[in-house]
Amino acid sequence: MRFDFFGSGDSEGEFEESLISHNIANLRDAIAWAAGEGYAHVAVLGISMGAATAVLTVADQPVEALVLWSTVPDMKSLFESYTTNANEIIENQQIVEYDGWAIKRDFFIDAMQYDIRAALAPIEMPKFIVQGTADAP
């Protein structure tokens, strides 16, 4: 099964309304749907922010494997690679243009509460991680 998170791709909503916490809820719902449909084996593949969301979601879910493609390993480092002071943006702006996307302040605040590297460390299921040398930090 393939799906887009709320506000991404073909899904309803605007990207600027999305939050990492919403993406986590979307992925939990998709995994629950697959289990409810009787799928015996579930693996999750996430790309970029979807990969970060997968890391933050799968630890306590009935998932057997994890594939991460160009994952965002650290939200604060990513934000700071685009600006000199991420905290200033969070404090002073309601909407920021980020790599061609309009992102609300709430997204930054929500995203900063998650530690993707720390969430990945205890995950014991098989993992395959693809990260290019030119991918964001």
PDB file of C-alpha atoms in Angstrom:
ATOM      1  CA  MET A   1       0.000   0.000   0.000  1.00  0.00           C
ATOM      2  CA  ARG A   2       1.237   3.489  -0.787  1.00  0.00           C
ATOM      3  CA  PHE A   3      -0.216   6.664   0.668  1.00  0.00           C
ATOM      4  CA  ASP A   4       0.586  10.336   0.998  1.00  0.00           C
ATOM      5  CA  PHE A   5       0.524  12.075   4.352  1.00  0.00           C
ATOM      6  CA  PHE A   6      -2.067  14.794   4.951  1.00  0.00           C
ATOM      7  CA  GLY A   7      -1.106  17.838   2.878  1.00  0.00           C
ATOM      8  CA  SER A   8       1.336  15.930   0.657  1.00  0.00           C
ATOM      9  CA  GLY A   9       1.038  14.538  -2.843  1.00  0.00           C
ATOM     10  CA  ASP A  10      -2.512  13.475  -3.688  1.00  0.00           C
ATOM     11  CA  SER A  11      -3.844  13.664  -0.121  1.00  0.00           C
ATOM     12  CA  GLU A  12      -6.298  16.264   1.098  1.00  0.00           C
ATOM     13  CA  GLY A  13      -5.110  19.371   2.901  1.00  0.00           C
ATOM     14  CA  GLU A  14      -2.386  21.895   2.353  1.00  0.00           C
ATOM     15  CA  PHE A  15       1.248  21.134   3.131  1.00  0.00           C
ATOM     16  CA  GLU A  16       1.479  24.219   5.320  1.00  0.00           C
ATOM     17  CA  GLU A  17      -1.132  22.623   7.611  1.00  0.00           C
ATOM     18  CA  SER A  18       0.890  19.446   8.128  1.00  0.00           C
ATOM     19  CA  LEU A  19       2.759  18.488  11.286  1.00  0.00           C
ATOM     20  CA  ILE A  20       5.106  15.619  12.085  1.00  0.00           C
ATOM     21  CA  SER A  21       2.673  14.563  14.815  1.00  0.00           C
ATOM     22  CA  HIS A  22      -0.112  14.385  12.170  1.00  0.00           C
ATOM     23  CA  ASN A  23       2.152  12.275   9.939  1.00  0.00           C
ATOM     24  CA  ILE A  24       2.807   9.892  12.825  1.00  0.00           C
ATOM     25  CA  ALA A  25      -0.948   9.533  13.354  1.00  0.00           C
ATOM     26  CA  ASN A  26      -1.441   8.957   9.584  1.00  0.00           C
ATOM     27  CA  LEU A  27       1.190   6.198   9.560  1.00  0.00           C
ATOM     28  CA  ARG A  28      -0.229   4.556  12.689  1.00  0.00           C
ATOM     29  CA  ASP A  29      -3.657   4.545  10.985  1.00  0.00           C
ATOM     30  CA  ALA A  30      -2.194   2.986   7.824  1.00  0.00           C
ATOM     31  CA  ILE A  31      -0.433   0.264   9.817  1.00  0.00           C
ATOM     32  CA  ALA A  32      -3.627  -0.437  11.794  1.00  0.00           C
ATOM     33  CA  TRP A  33      -5.579  -0.638   8.533  1.00  0.00           C
ATOM     34  CA  ALA A  34      -3.112  -3.189   7.112  1.00  0.00           C
ATOM     35  CA  ALA A  35      -3.331  -5.281  10.287  1.00  0.00           C
ATOM     36  CA  GLY A  36      -7.126  -5.053  10.227  1.00  0.00           C
ATOM     37  CA  GLU A  37      -7.150  -6.260   6.620  1.00  0.00           C
ATOM     38  CA  GLY A  38      -5.189  -9.335   7.685  1.00  0.00           C
ATOM     39  CA  TYR A  39      -1.825  -8.573   6.109  1.00  0.00           C
ATOM     40  CA  ALA A  40       0.585 -11.002   7.739  1.00  0.00           C
ATOM     41  CA  HIS A  41       3.734  -9.037   6.956  1.00  0.00           C
ATOM     42  CA  VAL A  42       4.120  -5.272   7.039  1.00  0.00           C
ATOM     43  CA  ALA A  43       7.250  -3.306   6.207  1.00  0.00           C
ATOM     44  CA  VAL A  44       7.431   0.471   6.058  1.00  0.00           C
ATOM     45  CA  LEU A  45       9.327   2.479   3.468  1.00  0.00           C
ATOM     46  CA  GLY A  46       9.627   6.197   4.014  1.00  0.00           C
ATOM     47  CA  ILE A  47      11.244   8.855   1.873  1.00  0.00           C
ATOM     48  CA  SER A  48      12.696  12.098   3.289  1.00  0.00           C
ATOM     49  CA  MET A  49      10.262  13.461   5.899  1.00  0.00           C
ATOM     50  CA  GLY A  50       8.272  10.232   5.501  1.00  0.00           C
ATOM     51  CA  ALA A  51      11.394   8.299   6.511  1.00  0.00           C
ATOM     52  CA  ALA A  52      11.790  10.470   9.591  1.00  0.00           C
ATOM     53  CA  THR A  53       8.122   9.867  10.383  1.00  0.00           C
ATOM     54  CA  ALA A  54       8.626   6.116   9.960  1.00  0.00           C
ATOM     55  CA  VAL A  55      11.484   6.135  12.465  1.00  0.00           C
ATOM     56  CA  LEU A  56       9.332   8.032  14.950  1.00  0.00           C
ATOM     57  CA  THR A  57       6.409   5.626  14.505  1.00  0.00           C
ATOM     58  CA  VAL A  58       7.384   1.983  14.029  1.00  0.00           C
ATOM     59  CA  ALA A  59       8.982   1.037  17.348  1.00  0.00           C
ATOM     60  CA  ASP A  60       5.699   0.026  18.975  1.00  0.00           C
ATOM     61  CA  GLN A  61       3.850  -1.031  15.824  1.00  0.00           C
ATOM     62  CA  PRO A  62       3.349  -4.483  14.212  1.00  0.00           C
ATOM     63  CA  VAL A  63       6.000  -3.811  11.560  1.00  0.00           C
ATOM     64  CA  GLU A  64       8.677  -6.319  10.542  1.00  0.00           C
ATOM     65  CA  ALA A  65      11.101  -4.170   8.549  1.00  0.00           C
ATOM     66  CA  LEU A  66      11.981  -0.551   7.919  1.00  0.00           C
ATOM     67  CA  VAL A  67      13.395   1.069   4.779  1.00  0.00           C
ATOM     68  CA  LEU A  68      14.578   4.659   5.035  1.00  0.00           C
ATOM     69  CA  TRP A  69      15.366   6.606   1.883  1.00  0.00           C
ATOM     70  CA  SER A  70      17.041   9.992   2.268  1.00  0.00           C
ATOM     71  CA  THR A  71      15.712  10.395   5.783  1.00  0.00           C
ATOM     72  CA  VAL A  72      15.913  13.624   7.712  1.00  0.00           C
ATOM     73  CA  PRO A  73      18.156  12.594  10.625  1.00  0.00           C
ATOM     74  CA  ASP A  74      17.903  15.783  12.690  1.00  0.00           C
ATOM     75  CA  MET A  75      15.207  18.451  12.362  1.00  0.00           C
ATOM     76  CA  LYS A  76      17.151  21.227  14.071  1.00  0.00           C
ATOM     77  CA  SER A  77      20.233  20.658  11.881  1.00  0.00           C
ATOM     78  CA  LEU A  78      18.047  20.598   8.788  1.00  0.00           C
ATOM     79  CA  PHE A  79      16.334  23.854   9.698  1.00  0.00           C
ATOM     80  CA  GLU A  80      19.630  25.481  10.596  1.00  0.00           C
ATOM     81  CA  SER A  81      21.135  24.448   7.258  1.00  0.00           C
ATOM     82  CA  TYR A  82      18.596  26.779   5.622  1.00  0.00           C
ATOM     83  CA  THR A  83      18.816  29.653   8.105  1.00  0.00           C
ATOM     84  CA  THR A  84      21.318  31.037  10.554  1.00  0.00           C
ATOM     85  CA  ASN A  85      18.904  30.961  13.479  1.00  0.00           C
ATOM     86  CA  ALA A  86      16.005  28.477  13.539  1.00  0.00           C
ATOM     87  CA  ASN A  87      14.909  29.735  16.959  1.00  0.00           C
ATOM     88  CA  GLU A  88      14.490  33.263  15.588  1.00  0.00           C
ATOM     89  CA  ILE A  89      12.167  31.939  12.894  1.00  0.00           C
ATOM     90  CA  ILE A  90      10.166  29.986  15.444  1.00  0.00           C
ATOM     91  CA  GLU A  91       9.816  33.047  17.666  1.00  0.00           C
ATOM     92  CA  ASN A  92       9.188  35.746  15.041  1.00  0.00           C
ATOM     93  CA  GLN A  93       7.516  34.373  11.915  1.00  0.00           C
ATOM     94  CA  GLN A  94       4.175  32.678  11.320  1.00  0.00           C
ATOM     95  CA  ILE A  95       4.983  31.262   7.868  1.00  0.00           C
ATOM     96  CA  VAL A  96       8.395  30.521   6.379  1.00  0.00           C
ATOM     97  CA  GLU A  97       9.210  29.606   2.803  1.00  0.00           C
ATOM     98  CA  TYR A  98      11.386  26.539   3.093  1.00  0.00           C
ATOM     99  CA  ASP A  99      12.810  24.937  -0.037  1.00  0.00           C
ATOM    100  CA  GLY A 100       9.805  26.136  -2.051  1.00  0.00           C
ATOM    101  CA  TRP A 101       7.228  25.106   0.577  1.00  0.00           C
ATOM    102  CA  ALA A 102       5.221  27.380   2.847  1.00  0.00           C
ATOM    103  CA  ILE A 103       5.653  26.070   6.371  1.00  0.00           C
ATOM    104  CA  LYS A 104       3.866  27.406   9.417  1.00  0.00           C
ATOM    105  CA  ARG A 105       5.609  28.146  12.661  1.00  0.00           C
ATOM    106  CA  ASP A 106       3.611  25.307  14.256  1.00  0.00           C
ATOM    107  CA  PHE A 107       5.394  22.802  12.010  1.00  0.00           C
ATOM    108  CA  PHE A 108       8.795  23.914  13.290  1.00  0.00           C
ATOM    109  CA  ILE A 109       7.643  23.834  16.904  1.00  0.00           C
ATOM    110  CA  ASP A 110       6.107  20.368  16.472  1.00  0.00           C
ATOM    111  CA  ALA A 111       9.122  18.985  14.579  1.00  0.00           C
ATOM    112  CA  MET A 112      11.660  20.208  17.087  1.00  0.00           C
ATOM    113  CA  GLN A 113      10.177  17.994  19.814  1.00  0.00           C
ATOM    114  CA  TYR A 114      11.327  14.832  18.009  1.00  0.00           C
ATOM    115  CA  ASP A 115      14.792  13.280  18.137  1.00  0.00           C
ATOM    116  CA  ILE A 116      14.992  11.041  15.091  1.00  0.00           C
ATOM    117  CA  ARG A 117      18.454   9.643  15.813  1.00  0.00           C
ATOM    118  CA  ALA A 118      17.453   8.715  19.361  1.00  0.00           C
ATOM    119  CA  ALA A 119      14.260   7.070  18.078  1.00  0.00           C
ATOM    120  CA  LEU A 120      16.197   4.997  15.518  1.00  0.00           C
ATOM    121  CA  ALA A 121      18.773   3.603  17.953  1.00  0.00           C
ATOM    122  CA  PRO A 122      16.523   1.128  19.853  1.00  0.00           C
ATOM    123  CA  ILE A 123      14.638  -0.151  16.788  1.00  0.00           C
ATOM    124  CA  GLU A 124      15.705  -3.787  16.451  1.00  0.00           C
ATOM    125  CA  MET A 125      13.780  -4.853  13.334  1.00  0.00           C
ATOM    126  CA  PRO A 126      15.688  -5.237  10.062  1.00  0.00           C
ATOM    127  CA  LYS A 127      16.494  -1.814   8.607  1.00  0.00           C
ATOM    128  CA  PHE A 128      17.802  -0.698   5.231  1.00  0.00           C
ATOM    129  CA  ILE A 129      18.960   2.908   5.090  1.00  0.00           C
ATOM    130  CA  VAL A 130      19.747   4.738   1.842  1.00  0.00           C
ATOM    131  CA  GLN A 131      21.364   8.133   2.366  1.00  0.00           C
ATOM    132  CA  GLY A 132      23.154   9.969  -0.413  1.00  0.00           C
ATOM    133  CA  THR A 133      26.220  12.103   0.147  1.00  0.00           C
ATOM    134  CA  ALA A 134      24.322  15.158  -1.165  1.00  0.00           C
ATOM    135  CA  ASP A 135      21.264  14.600   1.079  1.00  0.00           C
ATOM    136  CA  ALA A 136      20.440  17.160   3.754  1.00  0.00           C
ATOM    137  CA  PRO A 137      22.265  16.810   7.112  1.00  0.00           C
TER     138      PRO A 137
END
